[in-house]
Coordinates of C-alpha atoms in Angstrom, one line a residue:
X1 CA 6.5 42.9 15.0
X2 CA 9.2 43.8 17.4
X3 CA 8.5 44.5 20.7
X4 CA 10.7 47.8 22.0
X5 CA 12.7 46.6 25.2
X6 CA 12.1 49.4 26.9
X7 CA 8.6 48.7 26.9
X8 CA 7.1 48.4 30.5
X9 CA 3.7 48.1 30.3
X10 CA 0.9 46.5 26.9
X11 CA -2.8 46.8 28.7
X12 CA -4.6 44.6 25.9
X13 CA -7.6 43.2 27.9
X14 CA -10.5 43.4 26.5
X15 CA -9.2 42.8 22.8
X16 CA -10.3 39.9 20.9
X17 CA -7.2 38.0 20.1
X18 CA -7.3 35.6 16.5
X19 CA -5.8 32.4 18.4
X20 CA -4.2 30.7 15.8
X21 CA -0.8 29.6 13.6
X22 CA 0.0 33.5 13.2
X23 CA -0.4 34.2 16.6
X24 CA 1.9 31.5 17.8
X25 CA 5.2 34.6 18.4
X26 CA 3.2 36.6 20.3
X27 CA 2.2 33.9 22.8
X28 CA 5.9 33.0 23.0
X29 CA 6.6 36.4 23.8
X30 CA 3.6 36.8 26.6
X31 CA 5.1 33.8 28.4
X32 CA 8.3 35.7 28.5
X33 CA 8.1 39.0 29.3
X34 CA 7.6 41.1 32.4
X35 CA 5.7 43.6 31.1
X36 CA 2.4 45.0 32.2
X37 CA -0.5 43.2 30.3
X38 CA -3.4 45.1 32.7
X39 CA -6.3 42.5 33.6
X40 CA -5.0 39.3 32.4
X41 CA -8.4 37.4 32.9
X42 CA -9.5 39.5 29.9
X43 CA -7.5 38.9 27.4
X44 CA -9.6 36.3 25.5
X45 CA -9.6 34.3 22.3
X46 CA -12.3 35.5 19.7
X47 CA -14.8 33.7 17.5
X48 CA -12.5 33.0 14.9
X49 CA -9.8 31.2 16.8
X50 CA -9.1 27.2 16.8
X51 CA -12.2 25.3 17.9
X52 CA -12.0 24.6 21.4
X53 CA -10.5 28.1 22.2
X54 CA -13.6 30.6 22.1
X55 CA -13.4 33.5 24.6
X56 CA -11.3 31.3 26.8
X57 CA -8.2 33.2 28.0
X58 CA -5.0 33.5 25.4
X59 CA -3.0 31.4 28.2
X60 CA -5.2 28.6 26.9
X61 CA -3.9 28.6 23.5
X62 CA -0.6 26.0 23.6
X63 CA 0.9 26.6 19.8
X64 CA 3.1 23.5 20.1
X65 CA -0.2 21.5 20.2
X66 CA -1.9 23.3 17.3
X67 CA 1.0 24.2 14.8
X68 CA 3.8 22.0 15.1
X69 CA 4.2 19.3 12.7
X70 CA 2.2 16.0 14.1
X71 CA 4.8 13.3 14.2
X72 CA 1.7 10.5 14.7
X73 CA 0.1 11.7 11.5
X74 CA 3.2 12.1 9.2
X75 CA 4.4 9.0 10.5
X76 CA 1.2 7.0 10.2
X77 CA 1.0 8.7 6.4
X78 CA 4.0 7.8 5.7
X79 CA 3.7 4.3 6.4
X80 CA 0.4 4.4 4.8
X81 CA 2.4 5.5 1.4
X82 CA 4.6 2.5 2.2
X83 CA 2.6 0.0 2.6
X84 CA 0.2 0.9 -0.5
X85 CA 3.3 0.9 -2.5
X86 CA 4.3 -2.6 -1.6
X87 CA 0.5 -4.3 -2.0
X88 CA 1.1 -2.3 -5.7
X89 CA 4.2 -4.2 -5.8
X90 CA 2.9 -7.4 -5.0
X91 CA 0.0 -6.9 -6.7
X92 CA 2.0 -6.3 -9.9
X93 CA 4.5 -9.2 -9.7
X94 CA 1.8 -11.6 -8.5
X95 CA -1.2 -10.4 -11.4
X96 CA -1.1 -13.8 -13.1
X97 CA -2.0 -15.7 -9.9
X98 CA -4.8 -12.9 -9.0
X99 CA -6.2 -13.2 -12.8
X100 CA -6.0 -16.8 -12.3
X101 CA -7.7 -16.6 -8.8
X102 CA -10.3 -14.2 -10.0
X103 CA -11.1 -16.3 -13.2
X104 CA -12.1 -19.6 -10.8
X105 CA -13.6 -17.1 -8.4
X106 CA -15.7 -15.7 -11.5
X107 CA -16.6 -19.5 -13.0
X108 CA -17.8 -20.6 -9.1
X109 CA -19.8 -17.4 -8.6
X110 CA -21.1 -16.1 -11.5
X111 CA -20.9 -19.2 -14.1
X112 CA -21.8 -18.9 -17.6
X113 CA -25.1 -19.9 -19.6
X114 CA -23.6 -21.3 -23.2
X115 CA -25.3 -22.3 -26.1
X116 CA -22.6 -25.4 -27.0
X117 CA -22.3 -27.8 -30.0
X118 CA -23.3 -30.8 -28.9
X119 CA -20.4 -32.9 -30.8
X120 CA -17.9 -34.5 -28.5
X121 CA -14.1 -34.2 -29.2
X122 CA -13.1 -37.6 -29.9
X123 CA -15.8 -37.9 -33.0
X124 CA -13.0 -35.8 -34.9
X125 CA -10.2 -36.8 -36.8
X126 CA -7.8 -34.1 -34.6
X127 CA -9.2 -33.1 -31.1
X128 CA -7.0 -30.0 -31.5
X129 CA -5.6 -28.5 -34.5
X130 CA -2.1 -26.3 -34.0
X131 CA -1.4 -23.5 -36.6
X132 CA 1.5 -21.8 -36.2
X133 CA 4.5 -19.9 -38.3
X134 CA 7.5 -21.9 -38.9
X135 CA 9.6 -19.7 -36.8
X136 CA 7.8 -20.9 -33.7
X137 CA 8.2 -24.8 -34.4
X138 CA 10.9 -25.4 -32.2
X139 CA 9.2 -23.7 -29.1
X140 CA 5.9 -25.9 -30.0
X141 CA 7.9 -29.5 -30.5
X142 CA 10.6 -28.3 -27.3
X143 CA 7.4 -26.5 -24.9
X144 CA 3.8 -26.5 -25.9
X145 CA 3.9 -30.4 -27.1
X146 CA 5.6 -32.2 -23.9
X147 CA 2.9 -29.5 -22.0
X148 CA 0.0 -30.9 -23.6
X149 CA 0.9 -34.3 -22.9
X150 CA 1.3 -33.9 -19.3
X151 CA -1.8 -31.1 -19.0
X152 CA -3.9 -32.3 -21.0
X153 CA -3.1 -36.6 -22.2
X154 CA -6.2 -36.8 -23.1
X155 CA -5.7 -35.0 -26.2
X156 CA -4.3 -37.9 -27.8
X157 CA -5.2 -36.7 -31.4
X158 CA -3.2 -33.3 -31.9
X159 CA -2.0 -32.0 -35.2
X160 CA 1.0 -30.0 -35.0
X161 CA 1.1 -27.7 -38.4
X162 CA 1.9 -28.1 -41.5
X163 CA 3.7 -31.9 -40.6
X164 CA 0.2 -32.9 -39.9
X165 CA -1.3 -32.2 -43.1
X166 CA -2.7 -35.0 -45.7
X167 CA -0.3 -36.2 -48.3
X168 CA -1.3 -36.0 -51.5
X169 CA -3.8 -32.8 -51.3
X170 CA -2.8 -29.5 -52.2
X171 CA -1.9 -27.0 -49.3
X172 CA -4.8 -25.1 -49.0
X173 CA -7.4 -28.0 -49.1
X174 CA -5.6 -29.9 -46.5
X175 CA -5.7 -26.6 -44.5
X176 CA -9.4 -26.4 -45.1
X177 CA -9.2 -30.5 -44.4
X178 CA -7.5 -30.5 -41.3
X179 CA -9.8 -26.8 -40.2
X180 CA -12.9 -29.2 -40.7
X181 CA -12.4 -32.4 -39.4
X182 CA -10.9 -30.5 -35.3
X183 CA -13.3 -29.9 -32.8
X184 CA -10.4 -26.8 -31.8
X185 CA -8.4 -25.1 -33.9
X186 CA -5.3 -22.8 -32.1
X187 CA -3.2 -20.2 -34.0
X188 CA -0.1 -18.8 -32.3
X189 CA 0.0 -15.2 -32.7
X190 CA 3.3 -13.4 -33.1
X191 CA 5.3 -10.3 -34.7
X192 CA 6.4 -13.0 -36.9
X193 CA 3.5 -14.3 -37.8
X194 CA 0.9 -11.6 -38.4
X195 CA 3.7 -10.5 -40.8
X196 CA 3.3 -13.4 -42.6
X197 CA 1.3 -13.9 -45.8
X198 CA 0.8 -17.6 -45.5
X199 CA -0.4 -17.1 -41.6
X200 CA -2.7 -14.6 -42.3
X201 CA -4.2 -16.8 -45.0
X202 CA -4.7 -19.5 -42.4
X203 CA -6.6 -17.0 -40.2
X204 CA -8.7 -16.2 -42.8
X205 CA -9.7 -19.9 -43.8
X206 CA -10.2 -20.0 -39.7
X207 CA -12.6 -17.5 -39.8
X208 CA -14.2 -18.4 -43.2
X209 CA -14.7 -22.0 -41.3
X210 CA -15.9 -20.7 -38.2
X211 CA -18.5 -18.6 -40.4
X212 CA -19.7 -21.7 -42.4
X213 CA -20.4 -24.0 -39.5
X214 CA -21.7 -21.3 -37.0
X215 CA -19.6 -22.5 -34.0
X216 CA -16.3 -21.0 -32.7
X217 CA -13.7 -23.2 -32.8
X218 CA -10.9 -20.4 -32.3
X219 CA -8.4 -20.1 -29.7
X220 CA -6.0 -17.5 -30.4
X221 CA -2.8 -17.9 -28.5
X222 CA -0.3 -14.8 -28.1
X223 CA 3.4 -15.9 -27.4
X224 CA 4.3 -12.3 -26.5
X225 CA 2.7 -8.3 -26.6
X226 CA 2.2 -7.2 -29.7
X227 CA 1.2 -3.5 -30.2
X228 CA -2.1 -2.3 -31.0
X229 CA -1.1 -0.4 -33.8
X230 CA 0.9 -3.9 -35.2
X231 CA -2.3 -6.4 -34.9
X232 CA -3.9 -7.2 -38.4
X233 CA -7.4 -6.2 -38.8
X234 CA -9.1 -9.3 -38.3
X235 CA -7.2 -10.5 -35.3
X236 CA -8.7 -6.8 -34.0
X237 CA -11.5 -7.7 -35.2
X238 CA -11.9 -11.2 -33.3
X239 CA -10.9 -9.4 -30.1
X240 CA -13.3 -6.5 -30.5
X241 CA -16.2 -9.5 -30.0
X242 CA -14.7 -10.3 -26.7
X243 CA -13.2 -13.1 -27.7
X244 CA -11.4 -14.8 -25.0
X245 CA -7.5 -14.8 -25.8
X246 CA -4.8 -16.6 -23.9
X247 CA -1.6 -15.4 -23.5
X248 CA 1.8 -17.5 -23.0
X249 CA 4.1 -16.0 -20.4
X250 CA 7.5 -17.6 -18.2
X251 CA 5.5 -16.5 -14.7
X252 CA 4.3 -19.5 -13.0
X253 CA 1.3 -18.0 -12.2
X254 CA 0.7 -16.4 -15.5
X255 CA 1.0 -20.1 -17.1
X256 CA -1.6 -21.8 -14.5
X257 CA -4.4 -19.4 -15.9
X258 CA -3.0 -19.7 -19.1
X259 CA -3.8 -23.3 -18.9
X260 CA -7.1 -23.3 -16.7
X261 CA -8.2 -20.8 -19.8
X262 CA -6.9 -23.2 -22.2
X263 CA -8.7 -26.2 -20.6
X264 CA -12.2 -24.0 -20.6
X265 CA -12.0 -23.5 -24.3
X266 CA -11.4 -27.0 -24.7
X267 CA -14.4 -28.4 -22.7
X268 CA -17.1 -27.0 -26.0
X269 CA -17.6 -24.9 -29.2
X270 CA -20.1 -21.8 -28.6
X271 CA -22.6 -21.5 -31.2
X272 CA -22.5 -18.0 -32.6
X273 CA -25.3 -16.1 -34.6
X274 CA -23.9 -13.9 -36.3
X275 CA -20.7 -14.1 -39.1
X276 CA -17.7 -12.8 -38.7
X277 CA -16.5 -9.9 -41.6
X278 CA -13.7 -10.4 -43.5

């Protein structure tokens, strides 16, 4: 609305005026013009104004206090929206060494109630058994051996694949040898090696052996993501039971729960109840 210059005198007492955002130009033009408003104590705010402003004169009503931007609150929400993005930030680089805090935080609070084999490593021929495709034996001789020995030296009686294996037997029953006589049993889990015929054979006797004796002595270890879609069935299947999985990674804090996990498999073989299908 445009006021006509030549205007001289607007009597509106008496009318309930709406003080709110839309009114905001007409109080801007009441505190500048000369013209005639009749009783001025009578122009009031109605019911439906801002809270605060309720049949208390129109000169009450500031706009600039109610409908410009409030630099306190976009500037406090903004740094809000900072701030959450950099704790998502850190949160996301430093996962491994929350996982890892969590996981001790979960063992001290919570614990766990096991029903454990009794048998103590060291009564086996191998305290832990490595199976592993022969892609990956140059990472296990260059990483994961020199690792154990300065982790874990008291695993002093660790068979590294296929070198470890009895001369003299054929391959498969000195799998099924070295699979009986570990108190653990890892398999590294790859692309590589879930493509492989021969791996996927020594999962199976894994399983079979973890079946016949009622305890698990699995530990699956993933060197790197593999896609849902890409994971045999029984290595689905294993991890559809909640079985615990550990997962090699280069972040420093990723590799101290990888080996607090690794240590807590180590300590005892669960006694299970049911078998396995394969």
């Amino acid at each position: 609305m445009t006021m006509p210059p030549s205007l001289i005198s607007l009597p509106i007492s008496g009318n309930p005026f709406t003080c709110n955002c839309q009114l905001s130009w007409f109080m801007n033009w009441l505190r500048t013009t000369n013209v005639s408003l009749g009783h001025e104590d009578e122009i009031l705010c109605s019911s439906n104004s801002f809270s605060g402003l309720h049949n208390k004169p129109v000169w009450s009503f500031h706009p600039e206090e109610y409908c410009d931007i409030n630099t306190i609150l976009v500037s406090g929400v903004s740094i809000a929206l900072v701030v959450v993005a950099f704790l998502c930030l850190v949160v996301y680089y430093k996962r491994w060494w929350f996982n890892h805090k969590m996981f001790l935080l979960k063992l001290a609070v919570i614990g766990y109630d096991e029903i454990t084999d009794d048998a103590d490593p060291d009564d086996y021929e191998y305290q832990l058994n490595i199976m592993f495709h022969d892609d990956h034996t140059q990472w296990v001789n260059e990483i994961l051996r020199p690792a154990l020995e300065e982790r874990m030296p008291h695993l002093h009686k660790v068979a590294f694949g296929d070198e470890a294996l009895h001369p003299g037997m054929y391959y498969l029953n000195a799998l099924y040898h070295n699979l009986d006589n570990s108190f653990k049993t890892a398999l590294l889990i790859s692309n590589e090696s879930v493509e492989d015929a021969w791996f996927m054979t020594k999962l199976r006797m894994a399983v079979e052996h973890v079946n016949d004796t009622k305890l698990d002595k699995i530990v699956l270890i993933f060197l790197e993501d593999i896609q849902e879609e890409n994971l045999p069935y029984l290595v689905r299947l294993l991890l559809s039971r909640n079985k615990p999985y550990l997962l090699v990674t280069e972040d420093e804090d990723g590799q101290e729960l990888f080996w607090a996990q690794f240590k807590k498999e180590m300590r005892a073989n669960k006694v299970i109840n049911s078998v396995i299908p394969i």
